[in-house]
PDB file of C-alpha atoms and ligand atoms in Angstrom:
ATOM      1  CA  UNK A   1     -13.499 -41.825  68.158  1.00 90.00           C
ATOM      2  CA  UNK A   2     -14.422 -41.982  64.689  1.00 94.00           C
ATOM      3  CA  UNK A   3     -17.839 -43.317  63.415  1.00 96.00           C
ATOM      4  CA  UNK A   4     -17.008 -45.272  60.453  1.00 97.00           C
ATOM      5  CA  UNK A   5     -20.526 -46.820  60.526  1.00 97.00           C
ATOM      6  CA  UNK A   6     -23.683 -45.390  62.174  1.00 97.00           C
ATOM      7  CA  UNK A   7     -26.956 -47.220  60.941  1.00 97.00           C
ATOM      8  CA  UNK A   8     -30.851 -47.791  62.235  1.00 95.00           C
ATOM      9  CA  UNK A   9     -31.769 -51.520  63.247  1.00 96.00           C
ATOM     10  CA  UNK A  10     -34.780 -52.486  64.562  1.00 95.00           C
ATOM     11  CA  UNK A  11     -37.335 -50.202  66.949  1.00 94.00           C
ATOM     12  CA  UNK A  12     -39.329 -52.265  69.764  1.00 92.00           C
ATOM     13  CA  UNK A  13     -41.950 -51.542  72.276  1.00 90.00           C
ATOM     14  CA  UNK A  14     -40.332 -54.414  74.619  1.00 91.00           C
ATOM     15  CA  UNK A  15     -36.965 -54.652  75.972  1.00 92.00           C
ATOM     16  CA  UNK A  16     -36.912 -58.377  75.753  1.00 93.00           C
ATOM     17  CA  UNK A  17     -37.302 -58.003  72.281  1.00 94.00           C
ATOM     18  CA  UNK A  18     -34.359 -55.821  71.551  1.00 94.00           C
ATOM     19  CA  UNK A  19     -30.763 -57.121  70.110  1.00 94.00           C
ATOM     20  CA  UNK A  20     -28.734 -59.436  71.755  1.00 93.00           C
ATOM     21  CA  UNK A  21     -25.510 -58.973  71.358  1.00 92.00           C
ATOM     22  CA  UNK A  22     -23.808 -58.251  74.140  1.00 93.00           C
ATOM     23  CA  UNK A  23     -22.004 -54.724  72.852  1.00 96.00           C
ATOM     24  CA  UNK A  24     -22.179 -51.937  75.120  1.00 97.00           C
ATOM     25  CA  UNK A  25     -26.019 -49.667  74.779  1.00 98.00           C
ATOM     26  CA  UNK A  26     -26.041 -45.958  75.829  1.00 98.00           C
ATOM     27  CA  UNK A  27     -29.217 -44.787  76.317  1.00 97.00           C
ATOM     28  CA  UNK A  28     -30.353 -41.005  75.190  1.00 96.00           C
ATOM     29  CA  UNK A  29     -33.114 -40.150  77.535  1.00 95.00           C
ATOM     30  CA  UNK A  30     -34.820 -37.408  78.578  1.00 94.00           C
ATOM     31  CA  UNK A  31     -37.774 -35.006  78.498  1.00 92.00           C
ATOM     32  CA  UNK A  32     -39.690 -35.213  75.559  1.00 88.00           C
ATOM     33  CA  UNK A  33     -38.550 -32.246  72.800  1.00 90.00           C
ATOM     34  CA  UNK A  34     -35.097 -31.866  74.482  1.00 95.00           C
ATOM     35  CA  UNK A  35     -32.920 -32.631  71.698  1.00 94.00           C
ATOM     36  CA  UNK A  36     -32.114 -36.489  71.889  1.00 92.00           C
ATOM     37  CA  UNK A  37     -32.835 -37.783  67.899  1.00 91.00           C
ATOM     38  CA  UNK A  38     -30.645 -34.916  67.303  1.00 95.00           C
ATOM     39  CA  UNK A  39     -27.971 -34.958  69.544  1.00 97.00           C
ATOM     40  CA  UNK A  40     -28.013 -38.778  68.091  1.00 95.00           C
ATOM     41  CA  UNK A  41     -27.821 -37.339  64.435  1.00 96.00           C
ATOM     42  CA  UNK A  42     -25.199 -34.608  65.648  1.00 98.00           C
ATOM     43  CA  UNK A  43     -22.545 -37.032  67.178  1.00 98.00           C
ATOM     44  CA  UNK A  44     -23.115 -39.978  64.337  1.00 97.00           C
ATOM     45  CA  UNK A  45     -22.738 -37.568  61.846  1.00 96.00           C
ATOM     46  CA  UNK A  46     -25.417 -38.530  60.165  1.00 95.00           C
ATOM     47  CA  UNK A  47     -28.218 -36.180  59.455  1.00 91.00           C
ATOM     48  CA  UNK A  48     -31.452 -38.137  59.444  1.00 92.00           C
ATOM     49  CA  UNK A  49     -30.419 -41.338  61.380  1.00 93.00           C
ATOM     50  CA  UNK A  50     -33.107 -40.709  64.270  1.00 90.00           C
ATOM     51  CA  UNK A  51     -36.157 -39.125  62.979  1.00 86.00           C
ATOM     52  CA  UNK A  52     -36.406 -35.806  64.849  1.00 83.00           C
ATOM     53  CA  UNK A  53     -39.552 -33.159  64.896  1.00 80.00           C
ATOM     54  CA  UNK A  54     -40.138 -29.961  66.370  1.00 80.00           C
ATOM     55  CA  UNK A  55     -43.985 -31.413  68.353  1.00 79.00           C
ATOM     56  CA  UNK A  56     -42.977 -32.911  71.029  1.00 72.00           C
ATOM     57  CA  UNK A  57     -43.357 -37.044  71.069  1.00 71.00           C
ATOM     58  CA  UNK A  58     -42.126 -37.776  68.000  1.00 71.00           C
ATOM     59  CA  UNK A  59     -39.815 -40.970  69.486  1.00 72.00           C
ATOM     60  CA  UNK A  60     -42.049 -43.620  70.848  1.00 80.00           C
ATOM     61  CA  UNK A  61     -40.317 -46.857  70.876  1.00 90.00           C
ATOM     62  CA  UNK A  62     -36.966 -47.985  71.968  1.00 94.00           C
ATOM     63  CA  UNK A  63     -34.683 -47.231  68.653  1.00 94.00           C
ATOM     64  CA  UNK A  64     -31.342 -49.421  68.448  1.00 96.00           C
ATOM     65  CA  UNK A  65     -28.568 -48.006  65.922  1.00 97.00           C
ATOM     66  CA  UNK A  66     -25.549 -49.734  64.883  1.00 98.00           C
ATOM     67  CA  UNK A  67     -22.269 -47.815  65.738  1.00 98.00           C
ATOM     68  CA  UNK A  68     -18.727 -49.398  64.404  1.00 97.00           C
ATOM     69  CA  UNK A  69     -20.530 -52.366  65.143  1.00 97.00           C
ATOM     70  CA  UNK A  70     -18.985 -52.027  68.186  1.00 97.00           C
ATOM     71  CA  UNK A  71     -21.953 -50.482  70.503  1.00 98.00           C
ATOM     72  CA  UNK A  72     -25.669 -49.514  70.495  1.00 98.00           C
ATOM     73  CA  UNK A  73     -26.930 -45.823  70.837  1.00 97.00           C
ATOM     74  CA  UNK A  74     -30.242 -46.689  71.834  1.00 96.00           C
ATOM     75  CA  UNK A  75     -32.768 -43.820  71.044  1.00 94.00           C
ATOM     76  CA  UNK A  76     -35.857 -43.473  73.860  1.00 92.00           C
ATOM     77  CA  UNK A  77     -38.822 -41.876  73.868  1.00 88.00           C
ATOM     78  CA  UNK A  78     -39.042 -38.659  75.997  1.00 87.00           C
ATOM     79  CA  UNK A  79     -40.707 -38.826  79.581  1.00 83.00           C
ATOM     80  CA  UNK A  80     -43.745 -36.714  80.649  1.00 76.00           C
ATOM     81  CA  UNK A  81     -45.247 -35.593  77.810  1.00 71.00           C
ATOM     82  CA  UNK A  82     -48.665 -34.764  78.820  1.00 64.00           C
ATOM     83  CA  UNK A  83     -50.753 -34.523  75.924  1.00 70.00           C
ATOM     84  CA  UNK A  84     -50.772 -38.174  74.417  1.00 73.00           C
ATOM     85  CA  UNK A  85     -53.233 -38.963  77.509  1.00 77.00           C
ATOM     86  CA  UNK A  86     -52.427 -40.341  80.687  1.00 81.00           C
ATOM     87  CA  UNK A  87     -52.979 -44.201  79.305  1.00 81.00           C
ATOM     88  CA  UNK A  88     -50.459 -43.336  76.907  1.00 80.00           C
ATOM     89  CA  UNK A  89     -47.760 -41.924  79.139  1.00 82.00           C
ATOM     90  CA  UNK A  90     -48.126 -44.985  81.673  1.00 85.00           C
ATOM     91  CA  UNK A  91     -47.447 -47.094  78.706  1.00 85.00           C
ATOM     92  CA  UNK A  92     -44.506 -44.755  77.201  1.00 86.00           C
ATOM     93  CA  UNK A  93     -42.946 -45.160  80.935  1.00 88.00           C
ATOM     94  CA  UNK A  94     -43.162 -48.782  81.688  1.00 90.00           C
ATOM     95  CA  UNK A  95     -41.843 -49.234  78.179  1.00 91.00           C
ATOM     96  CA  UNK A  96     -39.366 -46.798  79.221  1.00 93.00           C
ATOM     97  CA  UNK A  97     -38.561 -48.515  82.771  1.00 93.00           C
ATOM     98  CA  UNK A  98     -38.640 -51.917  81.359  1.00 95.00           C
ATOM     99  CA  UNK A  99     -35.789 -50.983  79.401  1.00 96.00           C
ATOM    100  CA  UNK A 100     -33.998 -49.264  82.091  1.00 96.00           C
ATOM    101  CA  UNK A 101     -34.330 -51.685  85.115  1.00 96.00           C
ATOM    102  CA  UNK A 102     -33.972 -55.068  82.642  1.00 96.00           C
ATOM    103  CA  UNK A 103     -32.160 -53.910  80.149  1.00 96.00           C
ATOM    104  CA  UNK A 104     -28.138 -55.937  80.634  1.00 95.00           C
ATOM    105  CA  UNK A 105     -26.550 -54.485  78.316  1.00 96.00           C
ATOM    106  CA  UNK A 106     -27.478 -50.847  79.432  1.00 97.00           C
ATOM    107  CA  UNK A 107     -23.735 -49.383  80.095  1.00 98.00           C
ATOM    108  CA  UNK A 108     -24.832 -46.048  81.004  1.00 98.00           C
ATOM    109  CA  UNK A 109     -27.640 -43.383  80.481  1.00 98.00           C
ATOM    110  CA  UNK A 110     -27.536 -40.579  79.163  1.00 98.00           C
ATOM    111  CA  UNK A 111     -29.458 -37.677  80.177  1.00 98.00           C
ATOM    112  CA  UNK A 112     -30.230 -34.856  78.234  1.00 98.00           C
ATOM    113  CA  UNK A 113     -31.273 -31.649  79.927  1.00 98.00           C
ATOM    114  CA  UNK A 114     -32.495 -28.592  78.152  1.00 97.00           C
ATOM    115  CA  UNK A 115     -29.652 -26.106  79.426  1.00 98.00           C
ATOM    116  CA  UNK A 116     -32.070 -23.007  79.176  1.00 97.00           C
ATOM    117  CA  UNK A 117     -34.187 -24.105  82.046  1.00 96.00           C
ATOM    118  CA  UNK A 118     -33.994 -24.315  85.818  1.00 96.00           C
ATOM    119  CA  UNK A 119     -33.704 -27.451  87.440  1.00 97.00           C
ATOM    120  CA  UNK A 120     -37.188 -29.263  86.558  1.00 96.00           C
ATOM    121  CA  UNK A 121     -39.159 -32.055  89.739  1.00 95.00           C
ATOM    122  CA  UNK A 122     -39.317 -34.414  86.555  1.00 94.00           C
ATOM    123  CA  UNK A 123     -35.570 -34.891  85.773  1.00 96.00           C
ATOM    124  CA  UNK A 124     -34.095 -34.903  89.196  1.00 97.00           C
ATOM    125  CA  UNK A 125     -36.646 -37.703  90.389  1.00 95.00           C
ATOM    126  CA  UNK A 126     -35.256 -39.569  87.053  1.00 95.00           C
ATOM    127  CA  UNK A 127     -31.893 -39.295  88.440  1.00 96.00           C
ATOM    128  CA  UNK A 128     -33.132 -40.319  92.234  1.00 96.00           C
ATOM    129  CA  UNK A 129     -34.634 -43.352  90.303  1.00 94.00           C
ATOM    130  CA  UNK A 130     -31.723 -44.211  88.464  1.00 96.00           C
ATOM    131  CA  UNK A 131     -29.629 -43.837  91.500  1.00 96.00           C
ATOM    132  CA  UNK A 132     -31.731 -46.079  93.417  1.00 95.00           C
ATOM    133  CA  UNK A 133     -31.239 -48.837  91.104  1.00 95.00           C
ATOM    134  CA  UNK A 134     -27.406 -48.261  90.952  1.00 95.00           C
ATOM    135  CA  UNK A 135     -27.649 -47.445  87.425  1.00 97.00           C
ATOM    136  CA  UNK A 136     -24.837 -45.186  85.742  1.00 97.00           C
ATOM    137  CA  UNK A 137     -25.507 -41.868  84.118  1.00 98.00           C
ATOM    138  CA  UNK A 138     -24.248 -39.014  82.100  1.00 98.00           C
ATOM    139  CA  UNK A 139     -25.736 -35.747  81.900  1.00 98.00           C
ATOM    140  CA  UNK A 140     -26.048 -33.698  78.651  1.00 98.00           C
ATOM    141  CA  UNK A 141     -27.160 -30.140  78.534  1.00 98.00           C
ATOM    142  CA  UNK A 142     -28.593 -29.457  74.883  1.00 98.00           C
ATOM    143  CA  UNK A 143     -29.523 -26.719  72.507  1.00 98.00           C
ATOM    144  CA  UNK A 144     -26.951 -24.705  74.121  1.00 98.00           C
ATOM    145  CA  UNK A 145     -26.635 -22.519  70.923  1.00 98.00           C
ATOM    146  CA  UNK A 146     -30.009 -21.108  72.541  1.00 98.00           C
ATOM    147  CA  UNK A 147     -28.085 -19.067  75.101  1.00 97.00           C
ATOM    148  CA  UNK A 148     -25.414 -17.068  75.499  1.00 97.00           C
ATOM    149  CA  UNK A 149     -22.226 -17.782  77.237  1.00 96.00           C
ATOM    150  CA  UNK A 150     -23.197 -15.578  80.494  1.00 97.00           C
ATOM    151  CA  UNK A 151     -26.586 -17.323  80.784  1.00 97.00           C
ATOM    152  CA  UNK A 152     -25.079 -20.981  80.296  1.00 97.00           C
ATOM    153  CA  UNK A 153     -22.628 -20.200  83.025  1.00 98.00           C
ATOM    154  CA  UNK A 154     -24.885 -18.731  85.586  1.00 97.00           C
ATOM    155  CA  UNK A 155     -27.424 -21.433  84.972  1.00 97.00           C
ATOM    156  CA  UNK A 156     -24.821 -24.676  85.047  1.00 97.00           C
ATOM    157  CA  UNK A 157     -23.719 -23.381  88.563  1.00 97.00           C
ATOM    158  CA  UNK A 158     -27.090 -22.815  89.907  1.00 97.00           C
ATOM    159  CA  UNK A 159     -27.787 -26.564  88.785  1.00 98.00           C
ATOM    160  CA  UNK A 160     -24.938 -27.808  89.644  1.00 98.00           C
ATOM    161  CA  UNK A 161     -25.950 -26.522  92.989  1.00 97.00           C
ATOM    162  CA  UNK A 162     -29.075 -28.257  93.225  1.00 97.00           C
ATOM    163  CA  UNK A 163     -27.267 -31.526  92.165  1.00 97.00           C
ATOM    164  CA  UNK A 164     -24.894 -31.609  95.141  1.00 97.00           C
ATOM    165  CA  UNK A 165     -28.027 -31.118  97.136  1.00 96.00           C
ATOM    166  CA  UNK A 166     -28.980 -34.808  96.075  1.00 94.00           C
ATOM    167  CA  UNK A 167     -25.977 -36.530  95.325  1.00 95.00           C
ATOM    168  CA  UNK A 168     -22.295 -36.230  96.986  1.00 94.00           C
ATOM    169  CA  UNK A 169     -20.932 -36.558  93.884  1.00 94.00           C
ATOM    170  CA  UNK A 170     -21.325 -34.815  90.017  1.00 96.00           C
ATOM    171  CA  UNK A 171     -21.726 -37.557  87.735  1.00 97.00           C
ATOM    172  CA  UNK A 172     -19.770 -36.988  84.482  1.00 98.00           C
ATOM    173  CA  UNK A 173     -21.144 -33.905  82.876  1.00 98.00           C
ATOM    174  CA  UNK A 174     -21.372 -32.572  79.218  1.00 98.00           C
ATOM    175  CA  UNK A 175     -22.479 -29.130  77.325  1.00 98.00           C
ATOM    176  CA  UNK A 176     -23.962 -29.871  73.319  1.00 98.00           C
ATOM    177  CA  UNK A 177     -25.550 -28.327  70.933  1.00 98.00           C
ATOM    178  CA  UNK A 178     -26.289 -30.416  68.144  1.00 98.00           C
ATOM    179  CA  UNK A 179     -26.701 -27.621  65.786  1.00 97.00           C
ATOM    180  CA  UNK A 180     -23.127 -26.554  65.926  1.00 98.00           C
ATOM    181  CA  UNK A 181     -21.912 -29.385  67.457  1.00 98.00           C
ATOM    182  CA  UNK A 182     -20.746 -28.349  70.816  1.00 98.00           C
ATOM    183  CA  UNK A 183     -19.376 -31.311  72.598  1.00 98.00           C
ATOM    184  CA  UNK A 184     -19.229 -33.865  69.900  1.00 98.00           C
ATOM    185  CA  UNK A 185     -15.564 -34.833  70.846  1.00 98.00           C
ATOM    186  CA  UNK A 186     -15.927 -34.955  74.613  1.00 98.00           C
ATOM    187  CA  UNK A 187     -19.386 -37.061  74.466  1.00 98.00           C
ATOM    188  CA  UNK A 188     -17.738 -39.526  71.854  1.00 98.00           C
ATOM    189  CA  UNK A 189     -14.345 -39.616  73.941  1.00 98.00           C
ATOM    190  CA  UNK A 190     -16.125 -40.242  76.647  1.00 98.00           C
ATOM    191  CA  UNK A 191     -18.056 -43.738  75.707  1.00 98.00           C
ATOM    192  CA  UNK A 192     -15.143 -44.332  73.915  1.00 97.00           C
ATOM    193  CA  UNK A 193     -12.862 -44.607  77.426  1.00 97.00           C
ATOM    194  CA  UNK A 194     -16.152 -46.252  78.857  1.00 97.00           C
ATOM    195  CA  UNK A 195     -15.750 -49.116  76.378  1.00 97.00           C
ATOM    196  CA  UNK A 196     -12.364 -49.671  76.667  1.00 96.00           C
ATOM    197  CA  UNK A 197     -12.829 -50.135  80.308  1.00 94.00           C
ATOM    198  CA  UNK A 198     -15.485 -52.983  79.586  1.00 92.00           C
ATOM    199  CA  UNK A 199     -12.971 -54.377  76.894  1.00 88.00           C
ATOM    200  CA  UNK A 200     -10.627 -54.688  80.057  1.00 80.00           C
ATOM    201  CA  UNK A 201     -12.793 -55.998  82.391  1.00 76.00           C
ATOM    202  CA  UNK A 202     -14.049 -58.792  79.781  1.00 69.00           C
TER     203      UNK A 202
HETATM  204  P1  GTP B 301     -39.020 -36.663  71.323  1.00 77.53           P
HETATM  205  O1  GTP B 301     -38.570 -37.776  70.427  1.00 77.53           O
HETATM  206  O2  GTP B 301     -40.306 -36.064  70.873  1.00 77.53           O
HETATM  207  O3  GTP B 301     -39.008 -37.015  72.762  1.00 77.53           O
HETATM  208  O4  GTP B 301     -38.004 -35.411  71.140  1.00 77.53           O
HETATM  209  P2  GTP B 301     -36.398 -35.410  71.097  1.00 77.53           P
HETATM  210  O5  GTP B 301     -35.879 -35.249  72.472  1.00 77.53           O
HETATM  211  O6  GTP B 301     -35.875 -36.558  70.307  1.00 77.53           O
HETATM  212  O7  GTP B 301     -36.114 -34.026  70.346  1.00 77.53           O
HETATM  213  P3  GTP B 301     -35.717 -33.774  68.816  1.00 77.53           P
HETATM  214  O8  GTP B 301     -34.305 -34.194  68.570  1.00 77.53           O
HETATM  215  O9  GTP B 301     -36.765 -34.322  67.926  1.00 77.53           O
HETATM  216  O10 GTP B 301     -35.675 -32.168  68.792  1.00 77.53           O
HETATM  217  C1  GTP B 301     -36.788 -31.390  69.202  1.00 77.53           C
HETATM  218  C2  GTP B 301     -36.683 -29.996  68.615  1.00 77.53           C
HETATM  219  O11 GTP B 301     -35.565 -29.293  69.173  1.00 77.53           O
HETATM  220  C3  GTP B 301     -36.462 -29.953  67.097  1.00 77.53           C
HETATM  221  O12 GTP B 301     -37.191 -28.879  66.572  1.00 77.53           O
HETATM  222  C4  GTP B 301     -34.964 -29.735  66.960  1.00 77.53           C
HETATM  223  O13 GTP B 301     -34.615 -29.094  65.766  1.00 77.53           O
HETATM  224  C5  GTP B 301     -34.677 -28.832  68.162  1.00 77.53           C
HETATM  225  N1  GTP B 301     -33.284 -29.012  68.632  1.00 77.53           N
HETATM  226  C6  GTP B 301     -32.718 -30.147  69.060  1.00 77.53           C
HETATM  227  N2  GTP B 301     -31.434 -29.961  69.436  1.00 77.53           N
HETATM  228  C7  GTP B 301     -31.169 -28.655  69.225  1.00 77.53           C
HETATM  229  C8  GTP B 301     -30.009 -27.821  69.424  1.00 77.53           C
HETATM  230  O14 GTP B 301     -28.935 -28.245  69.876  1.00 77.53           O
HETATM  231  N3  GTP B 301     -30.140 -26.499  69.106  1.00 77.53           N
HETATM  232  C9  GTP B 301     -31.316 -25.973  68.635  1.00 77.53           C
HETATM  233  N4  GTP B 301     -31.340 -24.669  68.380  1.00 77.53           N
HETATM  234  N5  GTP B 301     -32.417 -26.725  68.446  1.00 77.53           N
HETATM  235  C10 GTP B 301     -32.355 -28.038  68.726  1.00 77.53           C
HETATM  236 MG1   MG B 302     -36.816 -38.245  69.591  1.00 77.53          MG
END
């Protein structure tokens, strides 16, 4: 797919609040510091479309860029970070799970896991909670620069492991790095044959 247009819209605290068109929204979520502005930045193309930082919690409202004006990435704030208070994360997560659980338009999620570290409590009782509410997902292992080949493999089949001890099925899986851009073309190919689906189905 090529991005012929990529731009920032409008950031809200409430999903009700958020666009209304009814164009397909992919959702970057994940732990906070994992690489989603990024990864957003790396597949767009466009180098400071979502504002990225190296502290942890930079993202805290639900982001909605323009692509093609076609579909919505929709940028997230990342789950459990600990040290804006525990009022603060029970507000970052309902703001996060209103989006999630209301949100129509929400085609699928996509979940970004930091590809150096085991399996983490936090991320696999995302995905339980997404499956529960019969919500489609992705997952995208980042910063994968950060390792080297043997390491990646050994620690995609140990998690790949612990997946099929939840689910019977792998949902689709990808392997980025936004700063060389690992897996631009299969992530973009990928909503790309999502949204022709919908375009079908419509
Ligand atoms: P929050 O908005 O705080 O939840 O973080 P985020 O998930 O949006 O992470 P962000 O994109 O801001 O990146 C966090 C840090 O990781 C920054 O210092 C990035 O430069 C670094 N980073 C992100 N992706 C990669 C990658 O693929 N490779 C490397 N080496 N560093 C990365
Ligand atoms: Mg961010």
């Amino acid at each position: 797919m090529e991005i012929k247009k990529a731009e920032y819209v409008i950031s809200n605290t409430d999903w009700r609040k958020c666009p209304t068109t009814n164009r397909p929204e992919y959702a970057f979520i994940g732990r906070s510091n994992v690489g989603k502005s990024s990864l957003i930045n790396m597949l767009t193309q466009r180098k400071g479309l979502a504002k990225t930082s190296a502290k942890p919690g930079k993202t805290l409202l639900i982001n909605h860029f323009n692509v093609n004006d076609e579909w919505w990435i929709v940028d997230l704030p990342g789950y459990g970070y600990a040290r804006i208070g525990k009022s603060g994360l029970e507000k970052l997560n309902r703001l996060i799970n209103g989006y999630i659980l209301n949100r129509e338009q929400l085609t699928c999620v996509m979940l970004l896991i930091d590809s150096r570290l085991e399996p983490q409590k936090i991320d696999l009782e995302f995905m339980q909670m997404l499956g529960a509410n019969g919500i489609p997902f992705a997952i995208l292992f980042t910063k994968l620069d950060k390792l080297s080949q043997r390491q990646w493999a050994a620690n995609f089949k140990a998690y790949q492991k612990r997946l099929l001890e939840d689910w019977e099925e792998l949902p689709p899986i990808f392997a980025t790095s936004a700063e060389k851009g690992t897996g631009r073309d299969e992530v973009l190919a990928f909503i790309d044959g999502v949204n022709d689906e919908l375009k079908v189905k419509n």
